[in-house]
PDB file of C-alpha atoms in Angstrom:
ATOM      1  CA  MET A  16      30.045 -46.469 -67.717  1.00  0.00           C
ATOM      2  CA  LEU A  17      26.508 -45.204 -67.050  1.00  0.00           C
ATOM      3  CA  THR A  18      23.388 -46.680 -68.508  1.00  0.00           C
ATOM      4  CA  ARG A  19      19.858 -44.815 -68.843  1.00  0.00           C
ATOM      5  CA  LEU A  20      17.428 -46.100 -67.387  1.00  0.00           C
ATOM      6  CA  SER A  21      13.618 -46.313 -68.859  1.00  0.00           C
ATOM      7  CA  ARG A  22      11.617 -43.836 -66.744  1.00  0.00           C
ATOM      8  CA  PRO A  23       9.144 -47.157 -65.784  1.00  0.00           C
ATOM      9  CA  ARG A  24      12.440 -49.152 -64.431  1.00  0.00           C
ATOM     10  CA  ALA A  25      13.832 -45.625 -62.860  1.00  0.00           C
ATOM     11  CA  LEU A  26      10.461 -45.379 -60.674  1.00  0.00           C
ATOM     12  CA  ALA A  27      10.396 -48.670 -59.979  1.00  0.00           C
ATOM     13  CA  LEU A  28      13.668 -48.221 -58.543  1.00  0.00           C
ATOM     14  CA  CYS A  29      13.273 -44.793 -56.450  1.00  0.00           C
ATOM     15  CA  ALA A  30      10.131 -46.799 -55.281  1.00  0.00           C
ATOM     16  CA  VAL A  31      12.096 -49.547 -53.769  1.00  0.00           C
ATOM     17  CA  PRO A  32      13.719 -46.884 -50.631  1.00  0.00           C
ATOM     18  CA  VAL A  33      10.435 -45.557 -50.578  1.00  0.00           C
ATOM     19  CA  LEU A  34       8.675 -48.655 -49.619  1.00  0.00           C
ATOM     20  CA  ALA A  35      11.322 -49.590 -47.393  1.00  0.00           C
ATOM     21  CA  LEU A  36      11.079 -46.501 -44.880  1.00  0.00           C
ATOM     22  CA  PHE A  37       7.089 -47.394 -44.683  1.00  0.00           C
ATOM     23  CA  GLY A  38       8.268 -50.712 -43.874  1.00  0.00           C
ATOM     24  CA  VAL A  39      10.257 -49.874 -40.837  1.00  0.00           C
ATOM     25  CA  ALA A  40       8.018 -46.999 -39.890  1.00  0.00           C
ATOM     26  CA  ALA A  41       5.052 -49.392 -39.632  1.00  0.00           C
ATOM     27  CA  PHE A  42       7.326 -51.380 -36.903  1.00  0.00           C
ATOM     28  CA  ALA A  43       9.472 -48.440 -35.389  1.00  0.00           C
ATOM     29  CA  PRO A  44       7.435 -46.533 -32.317  1.00  0.00           C
ATOM     30  CA  LEU A  45       7.097 -43.329 -33.016  1.00  0.00           C
ATOM     31  CA  PRO A  46       7.402 -39.941 -30.824  1.00  0.00           C
ATOM     32  CA  PHE A  47       3.237 -39.475 -30.664  1.00  0.00           C
ATOM     33  CA  THR A  48       1.081 -39.695 -27.716  1.00  0.00           C
ATOM     34  CA  LEU A  49      -2.714 -41.062 -28.599  1.00  0.00           C
ATOM     35  CA  ALA A  50      -5.162 -38.882 -26.082  1.00  0.00           C
ATOM     36  CA  GLN A  51      -8.940 -39.069 -25.494  1.00  0.00           C
ATOM     37  CA  PRO A  52     -11.817 -37.803 -23.670  1.00  0.00           C
ATOM     38  CA  GLY A  53     -11.422 -38.191 -20.041  1.00  0.00           C
ATOM     39  CA  THR A  54     -13.289 -38.503 -17.342  1.00  0.00           C
ATOM     40  CA  THR A  55     -14.753 -35.493 -15.520  1.00  0.00           C
ATOM     41  CA  ALA A  56     -15.580 -34.864 -11.963  1.00  0.00           C
ATOM     42  CA  ASN A  57     -18.186 -31.964 -10.515  1.00  0.00           C
ATOM     43  CA  VAL A  58     -16.414 -29.778  -7.815  1.00  0.00           C
ATOM     44  CA  LEU A  59     -19.256 -29.739  -6.137  1.00  0.00           C
ATOM     45  CA  GLY A  60     -19.861 -32.846  -5.129  1.00  0.00           C
ATOM     46  CA  THR A  61     -17.750 -35.786  -3.543  1.00  0.00           C
ATOM     47  CA  ASP A  62     -14.708 -38.055  -4.654  1.00  0.00           C
ATOM     48  CA  HIS A  63     -14.089 -41.480  -3.150  1.00  0.00           C
ATOM     49  CA  GLY A  64     -16.789 -40.280  -0.640  1.00  0.00           C
ATOM     50  CA  LYS A  65     -15.118 -37.249   0.446  1.00  0.00           C
ATOM     51  CA  PRO A  66     -16.520 -33.608  -0.211  1.00  0.00           C
ATOM     52  CA  VAL A  67     -13.815 -32.213  -2.953  1.00  0.00           C
ATOM     53  CA  ILE A  68     -13.903 -28.928  -1.894  1.00  0.00           C
ATOM     54  CA  SER A  69     -14.609 -28.648   1.584  1.00  0.00           C
ATOM     55  CA  ILE A  70     -14.560 -25.015   3.967  1.00  0.00           C
ATOM     56  CA  GLU A  71     -13.686 -24.214   7.956  1.00  0.00           C
ATOM     57  CA  GLY A  72     -13.858 -20.611   9.053  1.00  0.00           C
ATOM     58  CA  ALA A  73     -16.736 -19.367   6.732  1.00  0.00           C
ATOM     59  CA  THR A  74     -20.427 -20.442   6.208  1.00  0.00           C
ATOM     60  CA  THR A  75     -21.158 -22.017   3.331  1.00  0.00           C
ATOM     61  CA  ARG A  76     -24.311 -22.640   1.109  1.00  0.00           C
ATOM     62  CA  PRO A  77     -25.851 -25.513  -0.714  1.00  0.00           C
ATOM     63  CA  THR A  78     -25.403 -25.783  -3.881  1.00  0.00           C
ATOM     64  CA  ARG A  79     -27.103 -26.738  -7.169  1.00  0.00           C
ATOM     65  CA  GLY A  80     -26.023 -28.136 -10.301  1.00  0.00           C
ATOM     66  CA  GLU A  81     -22.967 -28.964 -11.784  1.00  0.00           C
ATOM     67  CA  LEU A  82     -19.440 -27.804 -11.972  1.00  0.00           C
ATOM     68  CA  ARG A  83     -17.391 -30.261 -13.971  1.00  0.00           C
ATOM     69  CA  MET A  84     -13.590 -30.066 -14.689  1.00  0.00           C
ATOM     70  CA  THR A  85     -12.706 -32.357 -17.814  1.00  0.00           C
ATOM     71  CA  THR A  86      -9.906 -34.531 -18.526  1.00  0.00           C
ATOM     72  CA  ILE A  87      -8.198 -35.963 -21.332  1.00  0.00           C
ATOM     73  CA  VAL A  88      -6.860 -39.957 -21.255  1.00  0.00           C
ATOM     74  CA  ALA A  89      -3.431 -39.766 -22.969  1.00  0.00           C
ATOM     75  CA  THR A  90      -1.112 -43.331 -23.270  1.00  0.00           C
ATOM     76  CA  GLY A  91       1.757 -43.158 -21.429  1.00  0.00           C
ATOM     77  CA  PRO A  92       5.389 -41.589 -22.095  1.00  0.00           C
ATOM     78  CA  ASP A  93       6.446 -45.013 -22.795  1.00  0.00           C
ATOM     79  CA  ALA A  94       3.926 -46.429 -24.978  1.00  0.00           C
ATOM     80  CA  ASP A  95       5.106 -47.212 -28.625  1.00  0.00           C
ATOM     81  CA  VAL A  96       2.668 -45.634 -31.202  1.00  0.00           C
ATOM     82  CA  GLY A  97       3.065 -47.821 -34.662  1.00  0.00           C
ATOM     83  CA  ILE A  98       2.172 -45.864 -37.448  1.00  0.00           C
ATOM     84  CA  GLY A  99      -1.558 -47.626 -37.509  1.00  0.00           C
ATOM     85  CA  ASP A 100      -1.844 -45.872 -34.285  1.00  0.00           C
ATOM     86  CA  VAL A 101      -1.291 -42.419 -36.106  1.00  0.00           C
ATOM     87  CA  VAL A 102      -3.370 -43.208 -39.042  1.00  0.00           C
ATOM     88  CA  ASP A 103      -5.837 -44.241 -37.116  1.00  0.00           C
ATOM     89  CA  GLY A 104      -5.892 -41.493 -34.269  1.00  0.00           C
ATOM     90  CA  TRP A 105      -5.808 -39.148 -37.449  1.00  0.00           C
ATOM     91  CA  PHE A 106      -9.403 -40.022 -38.894  1.00  0.00           C
ATOM     92  CA  ARG A 107     -11.030 -40.352 -35.937  1.00  0.00           C
ATOM     93  CA  THR A 108     -12.644 -37.414 -33.930  1.00  0.00           C
ATOM     94  CA  ASP A 109     -12.800 -39.204 -30.740  1.00  0.00           C
ATOM     95  CA  ARG A 110      -9.015 -39.374 -30.884  1.00  0.00           C
ATOM     96  CA  ALA A 111      -5.580 -36.847 -31.387  1.00  0.00           C
ATOM     97  CA  VAL A 112      -2.473 -37.820 -32.114  1.00  0.00           C
ATOM     98  CA  LEU A 113       0.092 -35.636 -30.086  1.00  0.00           C
ATOM     99  CA  PRO A 114       3.555 -35.172 -30.512  1.00  0.00           C
ATOM    100  CA  ARG A 115       4.701 -36.956 -27.199  1.00  0.00           C
ATOM    101  CA  ASP A 116       6.997 -33.940 -25.969  1.00  0.00           C
ATOM    102  CA  SER A 117       3.980 -31.381 -25.614  1.00  0.00           C
ATOM    103  CA  VAL A 118       1.988 -33.710 -23.472  1.00  0.00           C
ATOM    104  CA  TYR A 119       5.527 -35.007 -21.050  1.00  0.00           C
ATOM    105  CA  PRO A 120       7.529 -31.650 -22.014  1.00  0.00           C
ATOM    106  CA  THR A 121       9.486 -32.383 -18.928  1.00  0.00           C
ATOM    107  CA  GLY A 122      10.971 -36.204 -19.998  1.00  0.00           C
ATOM    108  CA  GLY A 123      11.974 -38.426 -17.564  1.00  0.00           C
ATOM    109  CA  SER A 124      10.486 -41.910 -16.300  1.00  0.00           C
ATOM    110  CA  VAL A 125       7.018 -42.543 -15.659  1.00  0.00           C
ATOM    111  CA  LYS A 126       6.876 -42.622 -12.114  1.00  0.00           C
ATOM    112  CA  GLU A 127       8.809 -38.917 -12.285  1.00  0.00           C
ATOM    113  CA  ILE A 128       6.313 -37.487 -14.751  1.00  0.00           C
ATOM    114  CA  GLU A 129       3.597 -38.790 -12.437  1.00  0.00           C
ATOM    115  CA  LYS A 130       4.891 -36.698  -9.151  1.00  0.00           C
ATOM    116  CA  HIS A 131       5.312 -33.924 -11.492  1.00  0.00           C
ATOM    117  CA  ASN A 132       1.124 -33.811 -12.584  1.00  0.00           C
ATOM    118  CA  LEU A 133       0.488 -34.428  -8.878  1.00  0.00           C
ATOM    119  CA  ASP A 134       3.057 -31.680  -7.946  1.00  0.00           C
ATOM    120  CA  ASP A 135       1.430 -29.264 -10.649  1.00  0.00           C
ATOM    121  CA  MET A 136      -2.079 -29.979  -9.469  1.00  0.00           C
ATOM    122  CA  VAL A 137      -1.026 -29.219  -5.703  1.00  0.00           C
ATOM    123  CA  LYS A 138       0.054 -25.664  -6.907  1.00  0.00           C
ATOM    124  CA  SER A 139      -3.282 -25.604  -8.658  1.00  0.00           C
ATOM    125  CA  GLN A 140      -5.102 -26.113  -6.186  1.00  0.00           C
ATOM    126  CA  ASP A 141      -3.101 -23.734  -3.764  1.00  0.00           C
ATOM    127  CA  ASP A 142      -3.736 -20.884  -6.754  1.00  0.00           C
ATOM    128  CA  ALA A 143      -7.312 -21.908  -7.458  1.00  0.00           C
ATOM    129  CA  VAL A 144      -7.307 -21.137  -3.528  1.00  0.00           C
ATOM    130  CA  GLU A 145      -6.002 -17.723  -3.273  1.00  0.00           C
ATOM    131  CA  ALA A 146      -7.508 -17.149  -6.525  1.00  0.00           C
ATOM    132  CA  ALA A 147     -11.443 -17.665  -5.218  1.00  0.00           C
ATOM    133  CA  LEU A 148     -10.617 -15.852  -2.078  1.00  0.00           C
ATOM    134  CA  GLY A 149      -8.980 -12.950  -3.301  1.00  0.00           C
ATOM    135  CA  TYR A 150     -12.129 -12.460  -5.619  1.00  0.00           C
ATOM    136  CA  LEU A 151     -14.362 -12.833  -2.488  1.00  0.00           C
ATOM    137  CA  GLY A 152     -11.967 -10.235  -0.215  1.00  0.00           C
ATOM    138  CA  LYS A 153     -11.411 -12.986   1.821  1.00  0.00           C
ATOM    139  CA  LYS A 154      -8.287 -13.893   3.622  1.00  0.00           C
ATOM    140  CA  PRO A 155      -6.908 -17.350   3.422  1.00  0.00           C
ATOM    141  CA  GLY A 156      -5.663 -16.826   7.040  1.00  0.00           C
ATOM    142  CA  SER A 157      -8.955 -16.674   7.897  1.00  0.00           C
ATOM    143  CA  VAL A 158     -11.123 -19.227   5.598  1.00  0.00           C
ATOM    144  CA  ASP A 159      -9.484 -22.623   5.290  1.00  0.00           C
ATOM    145  CA  VAL A 160     -10.298 -24.615   2.300  1.00  0.00           C
ATOM    146  CA  THR A 161      -9.159 -28.120   1.542  1.00  0.00           C
ATOM    147  CA  LEU A 162      -9.178 -29.617  -2.432  1.00  0.00           C
ATOM    148  CA  HIS A 163      -9.788 -33.351  -2.727  1.00  0.00           C
ATOM    149  CA  LEU A 164     -10.141 -35.051  -5.644  1.00  0.00           C
ATOM    150  CA  ALA A 165      -8.026 -38.357  -6.576  1.00  0.00           C
ATOM    151  CA  ASP A 166      -6.163 -39.677  -9.118  1.00  0.00           C
ATOM    152  CA  VAL A 167      -6.325 -36.534 -11.370  1.00  0.00           C
ATOM    153  CA  GLY A 168      -2.340 -34.517 -11.779  1.00  0.00           C
ATOM    154  CA  GLY A 169      -2.194 -31.179 -14.041  1.00  0.00           C
ATOM    155  CA  PRO A 170      -3.011 -27.646 -13.621  1.00  0.00           C
ATOM    156  CA  SER A 171      -5.579 -27.692 -16.182  1.00  0.00           C
ATOM    157  CA  ALA A 172      -8.752 -28.082 -13.091  1.00  0.00           C
ATOM    158  CA  GLY A 173      -7.346 -24.418 -11.670  1.00  0.00           C
ATOM    159  CA  LEU A 174     -10.667 -22.192 -12.821  1.00  0.00           C
ATOM    160  CA  PHE A 175     -12.727 -25.294 -12.044  1.00  0.00           C
ATOM    161  CA  PHE A 176     -11.617 -25.209  -8.349  1.00  0.00           C
ATOM    162  CA  ALA A 177     -11.880 -21.483  -8.167  1.00  0.00           C
ATOM    163  CA  LEU A 178     -15.428 -21.091  -8.964  1.00  0.00           C
ATOM    164  CA  GLY A 179     -16.444 -24.015  -6.907  1.00  0.00           C
ATOM    165  CA  ILE A 180     -14.846 -22.338  -3.509  1.00  0.00           C
ATOM    166  CA  VAL A 181     -16.689 -18.581  -5.443  1.00  0.00           C
ATOM    167  CA  ASP A 182     -20.213 -20.868  -5.380  1.00  0.00           C
ATOM    168  CA  LYS A 183     -19.597 -22.231  -2.230  1.00  0.00           C
ATOM    169  CA  LEU A 184     -19.575 -19.181  -0.325  1.00  0.00           C
ATOM    170  CA  ASP A 185     -21.339 -16.842  -3.077  1.00  0.00           C
ATOM    171  CA  GLY A 186     -23.407 -18.294  -5.015  1.00  0.00           C
ATOM    172  CA  ASP A 187     -24.130 -15.593  -7.616  1.00  0.00           C
ATOM    173  CA  GLY A 188     -23.781 -13.263  -5.397  1.00  0.00           C
ATOM    174  CA  HIS A 189     -27.477 -12.297  -5.442  1.00  0.00           C
ATOM    175  CA  GLY A 190     -28.840 -15.345  -3.162  1.00  0.00           C
ATOM    176  CA  GLY A 191     -28.710 -18.119  -5.960  1.00  0.00           C
ATOM    177  CA  ASP A 192     -26.268 -20.565  -7.319  1.00  0.00           C
ATOM    178  CA  LEU A 193     -23.264 -20.129  -9.611  1.00  0.00           C
ATOM    179  CA  THR A 194     -24.374 -22.823 -11.989  1.00  0.00           C
ATOM    180  CA  GLY A 195     -27.860 -21.422 -12.439  1.00  0.00           C
ATOM    181  CA  GLY A 196     -28.446 -25.167 -11.745  1.00  0.00           C
ATOM    182  CA  ARG A 197     -26.756 -26.325 -14.649  1.00  0.00           C
ATOM    183  CA  ALA A 198     -24.491 -28.536 -15.088  1.00  0.00           C
ATOM    184  CA  VAL A 199     -21.580 -26.172 -16.291  1.00  0.00           C
ATOM    185  CA  ALA A 200     -18.115 -28.176 -17.750  1.00  0.00           C
ATOM    186  CA  GLY A 201     -14.716 -26.529 -18.365  1.00  0.00           C
ATOM    187  CA  THR A 202     -11.275 -26.758 -18.645  1.00  0.00           C
ATOM    188  CA  GLY A 203      -8.574 -23.709 -17.465  1.00  0.00           C
ATOM    189  CA  THR A 204      -5.004 -23.044 -15.364  1.00  0.00           C
ATOM    190  CA  ILE A 205      -5.414 -20.346 -12.867  1.00  0.00           C
ATOM    191  CA  GLN A 206      -2.820 -17.893 -11.264  1.00  0.00           C
ATOM    192  CA  PRO A 207      -3.243 -16.177  -7.712  1.00  0.00           C
ATOM    193  CA  ASP A 208      -4.064 -13.075  -8.950  1.00  0.00           C
ATOM    194  CA  GLY A 209      -7.368 -15.092 -11.493  1.00  0.00           C
ATOM    195  CA  LYS A 210      -5.470 -15.390 -14.870  1.00  0.00           C
ATOM    196  CA  VAL A 211      -6.740 -17.953 -16.815  1.00  0.00           C
ATOM    197  CA  GLY A 212      -4.003 -20.065 -19.105  1.00  0.00           C
ATOM    198  CA  ALA A 213      -4.277 -22.382 -21.980  1.00  0.00           C
ATOM    199  CA  VAL A 214      -4.423 -26.201 -21.035  1.00  0.00           C
ATOM    200  CA  GLY A 215      -4.718 -28.695 -24.362  1.00  0.00           C
ATOM    201  CA  GLY A 216      -6.594 -31.299 -25.146  1.00  0.00           C
ATOM    202  CA  VAL A 217      -9.950 -29.086 -24.997  1.00  0.00           C
ATOM    203  CA  SER A 218     -11.613 -30.684 -28.198  1.00  0.00           C
ATOM    204  CA  LEU A 219     -11.547 -33.739 -26.456  1.00  0.00           C
ATOM    205  CA  LYS A 220     -12.459 -32.199 -23.792  1.00  0.00           C
ATOM    206  CA  THR A 221     -15.327 -30.900 -24.893  1.00  0.00           C
ATOM    207  CA  GLN A 222     -16.919 -34.368 -26.316  1.00  0.00           C
ATOM    208  CA  ALA A 223     -16.176 -35.699 -22.782  1.00  0.00           C
ATOM    209  CA  ALA A 224     -18.173 -32.753 -21.375  1.00  0.00           C
ATOM    210  CA  ARG A 225     -21.291 -33.036 -22.886  1.00  0.00           C
ATOM    211  CA  ARG A 226     -21.275 -37.031 -22.813  1.00  0.00           C
ATOM    212  CA  ASP A 227     -21.696 -36.201 -19.471  1.00  0.00           C
ATOM    213  CA  GLY A 228     -24.535 -33.974 -19.496  1.00  0.00           C
ATOM    214  CA  ALA A 229     -22.844 -30.334 -19.113  1.00  0.00           C
ATOM    215  CA  THR A 230     -24.918 -27.757 -22.000  1.00  0.00           C
ATOM    216  CA  VAL A 231     -22.230 -25.211 -21.431  1.00  0.00           C
ATOM    217  CA  PHE A 232     -18.427 -25.520 -21.324  1.00  0.00           C
ATOM    218  CA  LEU A 233     -16.136 -22.421 -19.856  1.00  0.00           C
ATOM    219  CA  VAL A 234     -13.149 -22.412 -22.147  1.00  0.00           C
ATOM    220  CA  PRO A 235      -9.894 -20.121 -22.086  1.00  0.00           C
ATOM    221  CA  LYS A 236     -10.482 -17.509 -24.645  1.00  0.00           C
ATOM    222  CA  ALA A 237      -6.764 -18.516 -27.152  1.00  0.00           C
ATOM    223  CA  GLU A 238      -8.450 -22.014 -27.493  1.00  0.00           C
ATOM    224  CA  CYS A 239     -11.801 -20.785 -28.581  1.00  0.00           C
ATOM    225  CA  ARG A 240     -10.728 -22.011 -32.294  1.00  0.00           C
ATOM    226  CA  GLU A 241      -9.255 -25.865 -31.333  1.00  0.00           C
ATOM    227  CA  ALA A 242     -12.476 -25.541 -29.066  1.00  0.00           C
ATOM    228  CA  LYS A 243     -14.970 -24.927 -31.881  1.00  0.00           C
ATOM    229  CA  ALA A 244     -13.347 -27.634 -34.474  1.00  0.00           C
ATOM    230  CA  GLU A 245     -15.145 -30.972 -32.734  1.00  0.00           C
ATOM    231  CA  LEU A 246     -17.521 -28.823 -30.898  1.00  0.00           C
ATOM    232  CA  PRO A 247     -20.645 -31.452 -29.371  1.00  0.00           C
ATOM    233  CA  LYS A 248     -24.155 -30.517 -30.313  1.00  0.00           C
ATOM    234  CA  GLY A 249     -25.877 -28.815 -28.104  1.00  0.00           C
ATOM    235  CA  LEU A 250     -22.448 -27.637 -25.614  1.00  0.00           C
ATOM    236  CA  ARG A 251     -22.316 -23.568 -25.723  1.00  0.00           C
ATOM    237  CA  LEU A 252     -18.471 -22.577 -25.711  1.00  0.00           C
ATOM    238  CA  ILE A 253     -17.860 -19.235 -23.377  1.00  0.00           C
ATOM    239  CA  PRO A 254     -14.716 -18.156 -23.662  1.00  0.00           C
ATOM    240  CA  VAL A 255     -12.448 -16.854 -19.901  1.00  0.00           C
ATOM    241  CA  THR A 256      -9.343 -14.692 -19.517  1.00  0.00           C
ATOM    242  CA  THR A 257      -9.851 -14.576 -15.742  1.00  0.00           C
ATOM    243  CA  LEU A 258     -12.041 -15.628 -13.060  1.00  0.00           C
ATOM    244  CA  LYS A 259     -13.840 -12.470 -13.276  1.00  0.00           C
ATOM    245  CA  ASP A 260     -15.045 -13.047 -16.629  1.00  0.00           C
ATOM    246  CA  ALA A 261     -16.176 -16.655 -15.677  1.00  0.00           C
ATOM    247  CA  VAL A 262     -17.994 -15.417 -12.782  1.00  0.00           C
ATOM    248  CA  GLY A 263     -19.360 -12.477 -14.808  1.00  0.00           C
ATOM    249  CA  ALA A 264     -20.373 -15.047 -17.705  1.00  0.00           C
ATOM    250  CA  LEU A 265     -22.429 -17.254 -15.655  1.00  0.00           C
ATOM    251  CA  ARG A 266     -24.427 -14.655 -14.108  1.00  0.00           C
ATOM    252  CA  THR A 267     -25.477 -12.902 -16.855  1.00  0.00           C
ATOM    253  CA  LEU A 268     -26.536 -16.120 -18.756  1.00  0.00           C
ATOM    254  CA  ASN A 269     -28.533 -17.212 -15.367  1.00  0.00           C
ATOM    255  CA  GLN A 270     -30.237 -13.683 -16.158  1.00  0.00           C
ATOM    256  CA  ASN A 271     -31.047 -14.899 -19.665  1.00  0.00           C
ATOM    257  CA  GLY A 272     -28.476 -12.264 -20.874  1.00  0.00           C
ATOM    258  CA  LYS A 273     -26.133 -12.941 -23.631  1.00  0.00           C
ATOM    259  CA  PRO A 274     -22.627 -14.194 -22.289  1.00  0.00           C
ATOM    260  CA  PRO A 275     -19.249 -13.831 -24.770  1.00  0.00           C
ATOM    261  CA  SER A 276     -19.639 -16.944 -27.327  1.00  0.00           C
ATOM    262  CA  CYS A 277     -16.345 -18.122 -29.401  1.00  0.00           C
TER     263      CYS A 277
END
């Protein structure tokens, strides 16, 4: 026999399973990663006492200014992220809540992921050398470039490694610094032919860049919208799609011209 429930009682009964689900979610780990602005590193400087970029077989030039690659810091692939962490991250501009598989797409153990990230960094460095020397019309066989940057994994420093090599060998091409003496920051992968790729976490990287004194930020053109979302005051965005774009934009800026903007 069916009994008709009053509306208040029906709503109360419906709320029970919903509240139960919230109760479970409050304690269950969720498939998210929390990220925040990480460190930056000047590729024209040193790291643990060693030059980040060492070049043999060609004359290098002293450089002024900074070319700062940027990073994010994310919770590990095995970290427990609860609903409280997620809600807190959604309401903060200095935090981001990301699907775990977007940060750690390869899966695997922590050691396997660390190895994958280091392998990506090594390949990124090789591609950066090839892209930079190709842009300058130099052959890798006669110019030997060594890149050293500890404790950083992944491919997102590729563009800035390439720019650092160009600056040390050629500057702006007219006797000046590629940076114009500024603190320039940014991010982007690099391919051997000089194409720049998107990386993710850009809105957090702009915060890290401005925190560490940068006034210009080079961003893969495809990520302009994300970069503008939480853009710190005093940081100028310049979109790029190739190494040639990036060099050209910095040269234009040094000549008091108007480079592209997002």
